Coordinates of C-alpha atoms in Angstrom, one line a residue:
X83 CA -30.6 22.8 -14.5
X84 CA -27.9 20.4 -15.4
X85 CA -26.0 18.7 -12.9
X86 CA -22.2 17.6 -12.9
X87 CA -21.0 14.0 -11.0
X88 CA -17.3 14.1 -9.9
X89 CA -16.2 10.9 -9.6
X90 CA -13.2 9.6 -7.2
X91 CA -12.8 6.4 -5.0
X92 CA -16.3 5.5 -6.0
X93 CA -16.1 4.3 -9.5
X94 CA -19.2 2.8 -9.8
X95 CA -23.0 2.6 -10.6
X96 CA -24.6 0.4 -7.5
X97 CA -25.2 1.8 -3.9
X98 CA -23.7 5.1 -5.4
X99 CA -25.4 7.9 -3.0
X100 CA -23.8 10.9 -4.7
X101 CA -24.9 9.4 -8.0
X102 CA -28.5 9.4 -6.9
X103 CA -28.4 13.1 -5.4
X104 CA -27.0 14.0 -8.8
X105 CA -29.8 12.3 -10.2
X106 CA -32.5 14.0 -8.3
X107 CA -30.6 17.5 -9.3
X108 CA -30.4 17.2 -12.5
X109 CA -33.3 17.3 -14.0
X110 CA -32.5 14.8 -17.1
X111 CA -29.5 16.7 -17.8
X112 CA -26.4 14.6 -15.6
X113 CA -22.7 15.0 -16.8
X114 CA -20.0 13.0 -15.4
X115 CA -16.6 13.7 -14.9
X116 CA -12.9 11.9 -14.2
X117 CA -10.1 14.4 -13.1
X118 CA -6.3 13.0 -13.5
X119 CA -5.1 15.2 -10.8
X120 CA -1.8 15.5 -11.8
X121 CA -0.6 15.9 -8.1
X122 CA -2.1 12.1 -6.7
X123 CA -0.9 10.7 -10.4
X124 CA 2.6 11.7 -10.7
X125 CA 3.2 10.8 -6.8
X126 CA 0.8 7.3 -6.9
X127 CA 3.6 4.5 -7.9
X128 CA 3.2 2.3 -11.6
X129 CA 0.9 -0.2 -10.3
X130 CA -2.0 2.3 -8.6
X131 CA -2.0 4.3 -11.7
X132 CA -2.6 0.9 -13.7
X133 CA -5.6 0.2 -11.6
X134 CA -7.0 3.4 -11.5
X135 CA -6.7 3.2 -15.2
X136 CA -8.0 -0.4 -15.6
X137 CA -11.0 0.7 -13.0
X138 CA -11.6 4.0 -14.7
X139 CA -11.8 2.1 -18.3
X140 CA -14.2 -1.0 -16.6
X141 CA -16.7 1.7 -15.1
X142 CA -17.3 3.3 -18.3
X143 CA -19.2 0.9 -19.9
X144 CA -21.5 0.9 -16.7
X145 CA -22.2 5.1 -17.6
X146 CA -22.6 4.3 -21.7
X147 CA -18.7 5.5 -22.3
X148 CA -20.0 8.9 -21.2
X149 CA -17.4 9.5 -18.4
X150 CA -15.2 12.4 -19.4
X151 CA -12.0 12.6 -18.0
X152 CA -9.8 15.3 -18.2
X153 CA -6.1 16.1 -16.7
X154 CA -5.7 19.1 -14.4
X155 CA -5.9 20.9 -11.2
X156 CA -9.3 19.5 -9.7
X157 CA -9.5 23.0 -8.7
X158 CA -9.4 24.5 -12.5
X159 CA -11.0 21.5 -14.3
X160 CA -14.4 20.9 -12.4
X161 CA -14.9 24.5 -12.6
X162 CA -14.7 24.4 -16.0
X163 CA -16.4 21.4 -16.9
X164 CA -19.3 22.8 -14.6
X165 CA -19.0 25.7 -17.0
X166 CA -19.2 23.8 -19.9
X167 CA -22.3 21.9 -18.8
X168 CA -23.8 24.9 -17.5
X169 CA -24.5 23.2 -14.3
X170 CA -26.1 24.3 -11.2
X171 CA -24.2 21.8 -9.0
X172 CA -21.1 19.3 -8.5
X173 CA -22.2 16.2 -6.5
X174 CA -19.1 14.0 -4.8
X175 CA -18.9 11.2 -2.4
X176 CA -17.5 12.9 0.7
X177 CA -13.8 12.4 1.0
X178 CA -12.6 11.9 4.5
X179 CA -8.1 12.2 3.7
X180 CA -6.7 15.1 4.8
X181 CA -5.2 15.6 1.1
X182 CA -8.9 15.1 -0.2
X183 CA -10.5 17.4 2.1
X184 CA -7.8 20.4 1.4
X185 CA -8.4 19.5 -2.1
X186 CA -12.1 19.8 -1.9
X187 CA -12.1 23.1 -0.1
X188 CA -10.3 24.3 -2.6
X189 CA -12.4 23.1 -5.9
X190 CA -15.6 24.7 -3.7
X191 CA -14.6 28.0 -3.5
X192 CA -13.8 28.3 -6.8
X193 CA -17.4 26.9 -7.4
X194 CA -18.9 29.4 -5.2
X195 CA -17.5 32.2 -7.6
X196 CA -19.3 30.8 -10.0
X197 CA -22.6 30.0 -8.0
X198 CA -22.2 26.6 -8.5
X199 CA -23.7 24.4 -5.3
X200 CA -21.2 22.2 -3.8
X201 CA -23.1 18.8 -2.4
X202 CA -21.2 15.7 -0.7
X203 CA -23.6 12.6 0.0
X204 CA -22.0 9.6 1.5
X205 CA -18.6 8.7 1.9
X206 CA -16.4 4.8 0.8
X207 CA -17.2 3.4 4.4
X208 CA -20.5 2.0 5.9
X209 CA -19.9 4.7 8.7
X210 CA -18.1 7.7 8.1
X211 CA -15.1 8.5 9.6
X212 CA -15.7 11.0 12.8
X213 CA -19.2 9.4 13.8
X214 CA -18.4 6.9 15.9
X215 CA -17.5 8.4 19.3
X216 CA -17.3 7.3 23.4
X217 CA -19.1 8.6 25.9
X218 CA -17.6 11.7 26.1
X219 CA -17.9 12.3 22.5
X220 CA -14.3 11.8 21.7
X221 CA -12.7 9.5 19.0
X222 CA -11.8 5.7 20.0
X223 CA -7.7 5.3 20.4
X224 CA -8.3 1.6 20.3
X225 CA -10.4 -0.6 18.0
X226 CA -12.1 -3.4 20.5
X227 CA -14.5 -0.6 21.9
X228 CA -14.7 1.3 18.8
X229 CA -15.9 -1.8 16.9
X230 CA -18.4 -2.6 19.3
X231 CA -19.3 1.4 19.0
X232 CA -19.3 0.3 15.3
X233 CA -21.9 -2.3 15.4
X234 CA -24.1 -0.1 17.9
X235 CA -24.0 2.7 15.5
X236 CA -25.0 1.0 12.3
X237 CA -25.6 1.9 8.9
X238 CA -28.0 2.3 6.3
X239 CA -29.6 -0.4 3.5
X240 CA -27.2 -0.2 0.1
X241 CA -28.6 2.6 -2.0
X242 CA -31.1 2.0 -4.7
X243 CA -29.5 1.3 -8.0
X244 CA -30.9 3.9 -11.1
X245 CA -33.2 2.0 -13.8
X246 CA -31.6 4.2 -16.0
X247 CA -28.9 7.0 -16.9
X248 CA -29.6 9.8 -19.5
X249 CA -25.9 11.3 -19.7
X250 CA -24.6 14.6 -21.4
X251 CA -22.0 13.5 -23.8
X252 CA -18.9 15.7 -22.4
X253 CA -15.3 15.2 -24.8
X254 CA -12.8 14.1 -22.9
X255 CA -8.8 15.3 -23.4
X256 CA -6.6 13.8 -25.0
X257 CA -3.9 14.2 -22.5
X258 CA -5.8 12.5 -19.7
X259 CA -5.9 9.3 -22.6
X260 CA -3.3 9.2 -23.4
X261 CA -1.7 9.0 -20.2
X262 CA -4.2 6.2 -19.0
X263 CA -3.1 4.2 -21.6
X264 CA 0.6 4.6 -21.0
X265 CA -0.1 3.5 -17.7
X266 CA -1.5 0.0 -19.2
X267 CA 1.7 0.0 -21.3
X268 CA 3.9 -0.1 -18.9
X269 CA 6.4 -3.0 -18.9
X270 CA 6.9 -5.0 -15.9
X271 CA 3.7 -4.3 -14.4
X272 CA 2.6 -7.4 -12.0
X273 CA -0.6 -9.1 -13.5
X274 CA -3.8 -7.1 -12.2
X275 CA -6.9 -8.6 -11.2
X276 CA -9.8 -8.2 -13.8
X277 CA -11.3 -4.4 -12.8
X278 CA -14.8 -2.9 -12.4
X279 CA -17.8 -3.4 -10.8
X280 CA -18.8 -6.6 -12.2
X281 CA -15.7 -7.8 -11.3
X282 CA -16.1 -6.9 -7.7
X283 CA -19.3 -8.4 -7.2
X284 CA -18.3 -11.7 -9.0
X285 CA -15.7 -12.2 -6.5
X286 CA -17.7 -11.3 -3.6
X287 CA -19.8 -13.9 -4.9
X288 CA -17.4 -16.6 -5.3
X289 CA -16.0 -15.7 -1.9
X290 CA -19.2 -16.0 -0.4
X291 CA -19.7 -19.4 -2.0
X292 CA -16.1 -20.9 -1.4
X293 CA -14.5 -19.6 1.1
X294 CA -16.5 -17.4 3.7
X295 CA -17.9 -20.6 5.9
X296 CA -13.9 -21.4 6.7
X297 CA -13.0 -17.7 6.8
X298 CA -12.4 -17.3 10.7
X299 CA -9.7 -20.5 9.9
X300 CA -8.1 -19.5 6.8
X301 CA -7.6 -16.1 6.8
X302 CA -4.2 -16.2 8.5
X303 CA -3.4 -19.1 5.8
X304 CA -0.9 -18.1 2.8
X305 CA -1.3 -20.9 1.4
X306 CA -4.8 -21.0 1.1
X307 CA -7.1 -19.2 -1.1
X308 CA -8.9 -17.7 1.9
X309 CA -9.2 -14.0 1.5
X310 CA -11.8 -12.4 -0.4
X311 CA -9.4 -10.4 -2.4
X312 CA -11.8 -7.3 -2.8
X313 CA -9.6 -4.8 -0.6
X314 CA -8.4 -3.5 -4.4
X315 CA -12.0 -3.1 -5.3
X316 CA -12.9 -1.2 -1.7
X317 CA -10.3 0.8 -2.0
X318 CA -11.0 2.4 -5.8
X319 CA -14.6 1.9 -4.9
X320 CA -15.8 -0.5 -7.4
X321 CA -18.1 -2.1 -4.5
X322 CA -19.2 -0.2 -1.4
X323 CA -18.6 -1.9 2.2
X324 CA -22.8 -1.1 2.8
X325 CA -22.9 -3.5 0.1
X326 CA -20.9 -6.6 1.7
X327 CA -22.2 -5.9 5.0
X328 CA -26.0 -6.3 3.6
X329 CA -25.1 -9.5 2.3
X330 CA -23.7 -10.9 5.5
X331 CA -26.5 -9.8 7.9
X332 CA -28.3 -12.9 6.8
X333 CA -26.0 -15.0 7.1
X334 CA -25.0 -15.2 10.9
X335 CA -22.0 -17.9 10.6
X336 CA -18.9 -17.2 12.3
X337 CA -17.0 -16.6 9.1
X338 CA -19.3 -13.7 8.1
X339 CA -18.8 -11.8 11.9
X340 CA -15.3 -12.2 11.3
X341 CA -14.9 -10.6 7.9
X342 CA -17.2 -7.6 8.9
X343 CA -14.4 -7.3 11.7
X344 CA -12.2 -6.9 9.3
X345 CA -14.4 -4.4 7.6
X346 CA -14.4 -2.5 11.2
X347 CA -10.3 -2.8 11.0
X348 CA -10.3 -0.7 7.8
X349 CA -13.4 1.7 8.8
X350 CA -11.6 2.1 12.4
X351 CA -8.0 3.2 10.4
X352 CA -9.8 5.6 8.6
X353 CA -11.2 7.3 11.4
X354 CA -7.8 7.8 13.4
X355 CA -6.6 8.7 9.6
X356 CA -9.9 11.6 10.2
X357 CA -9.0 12.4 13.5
X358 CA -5.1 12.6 13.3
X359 CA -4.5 13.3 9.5
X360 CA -0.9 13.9 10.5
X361 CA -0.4 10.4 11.4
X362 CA 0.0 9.6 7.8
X363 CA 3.6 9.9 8.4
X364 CA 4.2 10.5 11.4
X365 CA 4.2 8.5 14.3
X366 CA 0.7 8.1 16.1
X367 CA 2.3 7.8 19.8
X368 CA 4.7 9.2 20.9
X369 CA 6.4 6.4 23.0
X370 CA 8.9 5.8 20.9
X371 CA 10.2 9.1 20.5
X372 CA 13.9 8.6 20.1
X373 CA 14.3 5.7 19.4
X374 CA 17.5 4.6 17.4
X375 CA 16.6 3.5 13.8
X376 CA 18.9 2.5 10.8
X377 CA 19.4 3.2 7.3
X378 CA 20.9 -0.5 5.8
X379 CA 20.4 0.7 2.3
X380 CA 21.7 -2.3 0.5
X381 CA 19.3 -4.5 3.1
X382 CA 16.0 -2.6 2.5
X383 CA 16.6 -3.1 -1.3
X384 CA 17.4 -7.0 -0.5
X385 CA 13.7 -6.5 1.0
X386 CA 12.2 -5.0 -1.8
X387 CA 13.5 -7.6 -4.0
X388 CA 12.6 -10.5 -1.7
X389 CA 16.0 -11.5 -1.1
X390 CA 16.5 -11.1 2.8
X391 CA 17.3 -15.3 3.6
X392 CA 13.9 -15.6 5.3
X393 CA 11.8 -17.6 3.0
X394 CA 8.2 -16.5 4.2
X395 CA 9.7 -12.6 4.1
X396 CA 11.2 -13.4 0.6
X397 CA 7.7 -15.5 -0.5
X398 CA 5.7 -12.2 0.5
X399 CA 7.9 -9.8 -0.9
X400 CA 7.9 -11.5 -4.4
X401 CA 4.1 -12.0 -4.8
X402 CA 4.1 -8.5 -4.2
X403 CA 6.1 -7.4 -7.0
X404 CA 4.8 -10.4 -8.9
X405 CA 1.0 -9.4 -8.1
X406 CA 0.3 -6.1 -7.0
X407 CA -0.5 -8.2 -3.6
X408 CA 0.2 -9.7 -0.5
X409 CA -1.8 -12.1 1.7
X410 CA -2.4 -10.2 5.2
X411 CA -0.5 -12.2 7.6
X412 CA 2.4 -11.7 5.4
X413 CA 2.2 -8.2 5.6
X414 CA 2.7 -7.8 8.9
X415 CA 6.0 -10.8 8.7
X416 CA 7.5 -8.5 6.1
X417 CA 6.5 -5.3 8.3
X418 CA 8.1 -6.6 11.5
X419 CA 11.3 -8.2 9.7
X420 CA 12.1 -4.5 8.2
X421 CA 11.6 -2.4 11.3
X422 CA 12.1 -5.5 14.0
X423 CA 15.1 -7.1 12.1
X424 CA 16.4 -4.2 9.7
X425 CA 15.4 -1.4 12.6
X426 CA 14.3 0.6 9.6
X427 CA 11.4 3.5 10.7
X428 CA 8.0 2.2 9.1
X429 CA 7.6 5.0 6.4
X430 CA 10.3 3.6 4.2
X431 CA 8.1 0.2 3.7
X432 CA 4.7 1.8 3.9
X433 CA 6.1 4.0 1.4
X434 CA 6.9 0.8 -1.0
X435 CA 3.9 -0.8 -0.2
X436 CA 1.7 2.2 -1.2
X437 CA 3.7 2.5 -4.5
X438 CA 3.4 -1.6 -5.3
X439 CA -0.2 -2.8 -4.4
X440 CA -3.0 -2.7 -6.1
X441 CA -5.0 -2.1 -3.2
X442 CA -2.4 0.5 -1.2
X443 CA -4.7 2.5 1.1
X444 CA -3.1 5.0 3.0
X445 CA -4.9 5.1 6.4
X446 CA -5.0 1.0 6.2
X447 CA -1.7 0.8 4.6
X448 CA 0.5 2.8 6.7
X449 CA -1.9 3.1 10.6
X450 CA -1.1 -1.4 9.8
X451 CA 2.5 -0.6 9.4
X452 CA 2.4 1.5 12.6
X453 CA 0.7 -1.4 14.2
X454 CA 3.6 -3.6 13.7
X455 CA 6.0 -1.3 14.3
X456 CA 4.9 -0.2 17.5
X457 CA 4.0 3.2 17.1
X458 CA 0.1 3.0 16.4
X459 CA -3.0 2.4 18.3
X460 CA -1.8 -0.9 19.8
X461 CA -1.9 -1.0 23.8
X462 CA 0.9 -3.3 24.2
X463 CA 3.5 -3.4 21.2
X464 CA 7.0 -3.7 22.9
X465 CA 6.6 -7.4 22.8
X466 CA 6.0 -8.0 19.5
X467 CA 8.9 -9.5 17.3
X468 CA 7.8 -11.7 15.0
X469 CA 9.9 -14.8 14.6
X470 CA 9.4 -15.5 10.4
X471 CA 10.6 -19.2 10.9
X472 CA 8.2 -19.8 13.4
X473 CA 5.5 -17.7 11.3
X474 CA 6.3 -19.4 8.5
X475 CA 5.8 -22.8 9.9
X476 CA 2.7 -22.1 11.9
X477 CA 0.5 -20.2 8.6
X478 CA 2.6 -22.0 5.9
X479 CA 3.1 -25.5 7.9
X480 CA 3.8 -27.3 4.6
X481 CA 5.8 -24.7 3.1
X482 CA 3.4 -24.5 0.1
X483 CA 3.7 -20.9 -0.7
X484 CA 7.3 -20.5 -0.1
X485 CA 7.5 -22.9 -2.9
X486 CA 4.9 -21.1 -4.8
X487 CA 7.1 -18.1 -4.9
X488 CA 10.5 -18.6 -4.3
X489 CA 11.5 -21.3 -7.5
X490 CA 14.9 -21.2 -5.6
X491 CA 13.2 -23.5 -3.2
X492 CA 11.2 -25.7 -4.8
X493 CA 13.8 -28.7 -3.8
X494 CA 12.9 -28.5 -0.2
X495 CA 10.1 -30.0 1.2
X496 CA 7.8 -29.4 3.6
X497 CA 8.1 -27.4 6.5
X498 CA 12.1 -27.8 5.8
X499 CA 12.0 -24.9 3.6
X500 CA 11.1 -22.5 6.2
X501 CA 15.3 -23.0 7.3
X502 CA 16.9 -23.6 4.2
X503 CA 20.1 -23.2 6.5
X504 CA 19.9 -26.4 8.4
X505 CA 19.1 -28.6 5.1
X506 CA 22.0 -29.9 3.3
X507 CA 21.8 -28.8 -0.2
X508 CA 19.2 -26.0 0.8
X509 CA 21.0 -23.4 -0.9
X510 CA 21.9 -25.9 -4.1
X511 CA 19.4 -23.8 -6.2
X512 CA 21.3 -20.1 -5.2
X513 CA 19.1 -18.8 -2.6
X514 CA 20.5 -16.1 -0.9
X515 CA 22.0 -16.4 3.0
X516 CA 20.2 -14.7 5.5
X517 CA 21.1 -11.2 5.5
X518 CA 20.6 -11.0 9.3
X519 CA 20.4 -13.6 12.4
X520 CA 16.7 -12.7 13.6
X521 CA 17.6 -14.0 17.4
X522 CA 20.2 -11.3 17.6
X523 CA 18.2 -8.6 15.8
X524 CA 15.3 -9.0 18.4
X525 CA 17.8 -8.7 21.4
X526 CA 18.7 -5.3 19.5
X527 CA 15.4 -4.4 18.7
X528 CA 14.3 -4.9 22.7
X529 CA 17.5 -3.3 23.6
X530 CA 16.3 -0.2 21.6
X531 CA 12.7 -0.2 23.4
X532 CA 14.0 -0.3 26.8
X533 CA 16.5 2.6 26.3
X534 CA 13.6 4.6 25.2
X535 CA 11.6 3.7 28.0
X536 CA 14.0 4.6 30.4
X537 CA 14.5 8.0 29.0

């Protein structure tokens, strides 16, 4: 009996699971399917849609051009596609979101009706959210213990990749086109990085090559080409984590421990995403219950637009807009100077940041945000305040990428242009005054905690 292949955040051919179970059911006769869930399209901002499009266009070639992809209610459209195909079962990779999970309840009972089989094999992470426990079989609050849990636990060898596909040829709608081609058209998009699988595991290769041996050094580096870039390819699911983490085994250098740590980061968000799906958007702790936020409207769009009078905030804030990314360390700058300097609540920029990158992941995107802000599964956060002069001269000590991105700039030199304000003609080229003075905003921003803490 035919079998039908719902594809999601795992838009690819290699260490594909599901694939293979759909394989093994289908007895020659596979379909595969793409649903535009018009819920998670009209909500995701321009650039996710654009790189769901550019993915979903990439990975076809990999399945013939047999994809079909159609716009609906998952709940309506895999039913009838499974009807179409006359197919015994709808394989998935096991989603692990809240959203996902309600919205997969949902598409299996209405298979059920139809005595269609509902099968989930694997999930995006090496280990799937909710099996990683302590001692007493509870969840880890904090990641050092549950990345050594982590480790312990394991996970298996890549899947094997399929010799060959033999594909039904389902039609796709021309509605689901046509909006995945508006969503290429659209003007102003920042310049995407090339999609698909390929893609992926070219860059994982050049990574490996270039830049992994000086990892553990650079990573904190703007100005450096020292990421791996591929968090836009885990989070569409171009290239498994399994995948990475069996190419580093061998390798045993300190560079290659300390990006599977940062593997752990994103596998450990996703399981107090699992645990707590409420967190989303809410805070994870309560300590800061009460506390007294703002609303600076005209100053949070100065932040979107990179025009706050903190050049590394500013630098960051315009390669976002610019690229659909932002180098991690600058994340958490920008983070702290909204909610630290602006006292804004964390939502509103994890809210922008999900609707501008590429890679916006909700359980990494907004639990990181929560980390800076002070409300996530950090022990000790009443302390932090980052200073983004002194950040900006310790990871960007020559002032490289503030010159990279703000043009406005690009007179200063060296670490100078990290306090436009105290060279001469630093504001000759019309860079804006800093919208706030960051030594009084942290005396606020302490303030704040300690009449919280005291009740």
């Amino acid at each position: 009996m035919p079998a039908l292949l719902w594809l999601r955040r795992d838009l690819r051919r290699a260490d594909h699971p599901a694939l293979l179970a759909a394989l093994d059911a289908a007895d020659g006769a596979l379909a595969v399917l793409f649903v535009v869930d018009p819920h998670l399209w009209e909500r995701g901002g321009p650039v996710r849609r654009a790189w769901v499009a550019a993915s979903l266009q990439a990975v076809q070639a990999s399945y013939g051009g047999r994809i079909a992809v159609r716009y609906g209610r998952p709940d309506e459209v895999v039913p009838a596609v499974a009807e179409e195909v006359r197919a015994g079962s709808v394989h998935v990779t096991r989603e692990v979101t809240g959203a996902g999970m309600r919205r997969d309840e949902r598409v299996r009972e209405a298979l059920a009706t139809q005595g269609v089989e509902w099968v989930e094999t694997g999930t995006p992470y090496a280990v799937g959210p909710g099996l990683v426990r302590n001692g007493s079989g509870d969840p880890y609050k904090v990641f050092t213990p549950f990345h050594r849990a982590w480790q312990q636990h394991g996970w298996p060898a890549p899947a094997e990749d399929p010799a060959e596909l033999s594909l039904l040829d389902v039609e796709s709608d021309d509605e689901a086109l046509e909006l995945l081609d508006e969503a290429l058209a659209v003007e102003d998009l920042p310049e995407l990085p090339a999609a698909g699988e390929a893609a992926a595991l070219a860059r994982w290769a050049d990574f490996c090559d270039e830049a992994l041996a000086d990892y553990t050094q650079d990573r904190d580096r703007p100005d450096h080409d020292g990421t791996s870039r591929l968090s836009a390819y885990l989070k569409i699911g171009a290239v498994h984590p399994r995948t990475l983490l069996a190419d580093l085994a061998p390798k045993r250098s300190t560079g290659s421990a300390t990006f599977a740590k940062e593997l752990a980061w994103r596998e450990f968000y996703a399981d107090v995403l699992f645990h707590q799906p409420w967190s989303a958007w809410r805070d994870l702790r309560d300590a800061l219950e009460g506390l007294r936020y703002d609303e600076p409207e005209d100053a949070i769009e100065a932040w979107k637009r990179g025009e706050t009078g903190y050049p590394i905030v500013d630098a960051g804030m315009r390669q976002l807009l610019a690229t659909g990314w932002m180098h991690n360390r600058v994340r958490m700058i920008t983070a702290s100077f909204l909610t630290k300097d602006l006292h804004v609540w964390w939502p509103v920029g994890a809210r922008w940041f999900l609707d501008r990158l590429v890679d916006g992941d909700i359980a990494s995107n907004n639990h990181g945000w929560q980390w800076v802000a002070g409300t996530g599964t950090d022990a000790a956060p009443y302390f932090r305040v980052f200073n983004p002069v002194l950040q900006g001269e310790k990871f960007d000590p020559a002032g490289d990428y503030v010159r990279r991105w703000i043009p406005e700039l690009r007179h200063v030199e060296g670490k100078a242009v990290h306090q436009p304000w105290e060279v001469e003609d630093g504001y000759a080229e019309g860079y804006p005054r800093r919208l706030v003075d960051h030594s009084e905003e942290r005396k606020d921003t302490l303030a704040r905690y300690e009449a919280v803490k005291k009740g």
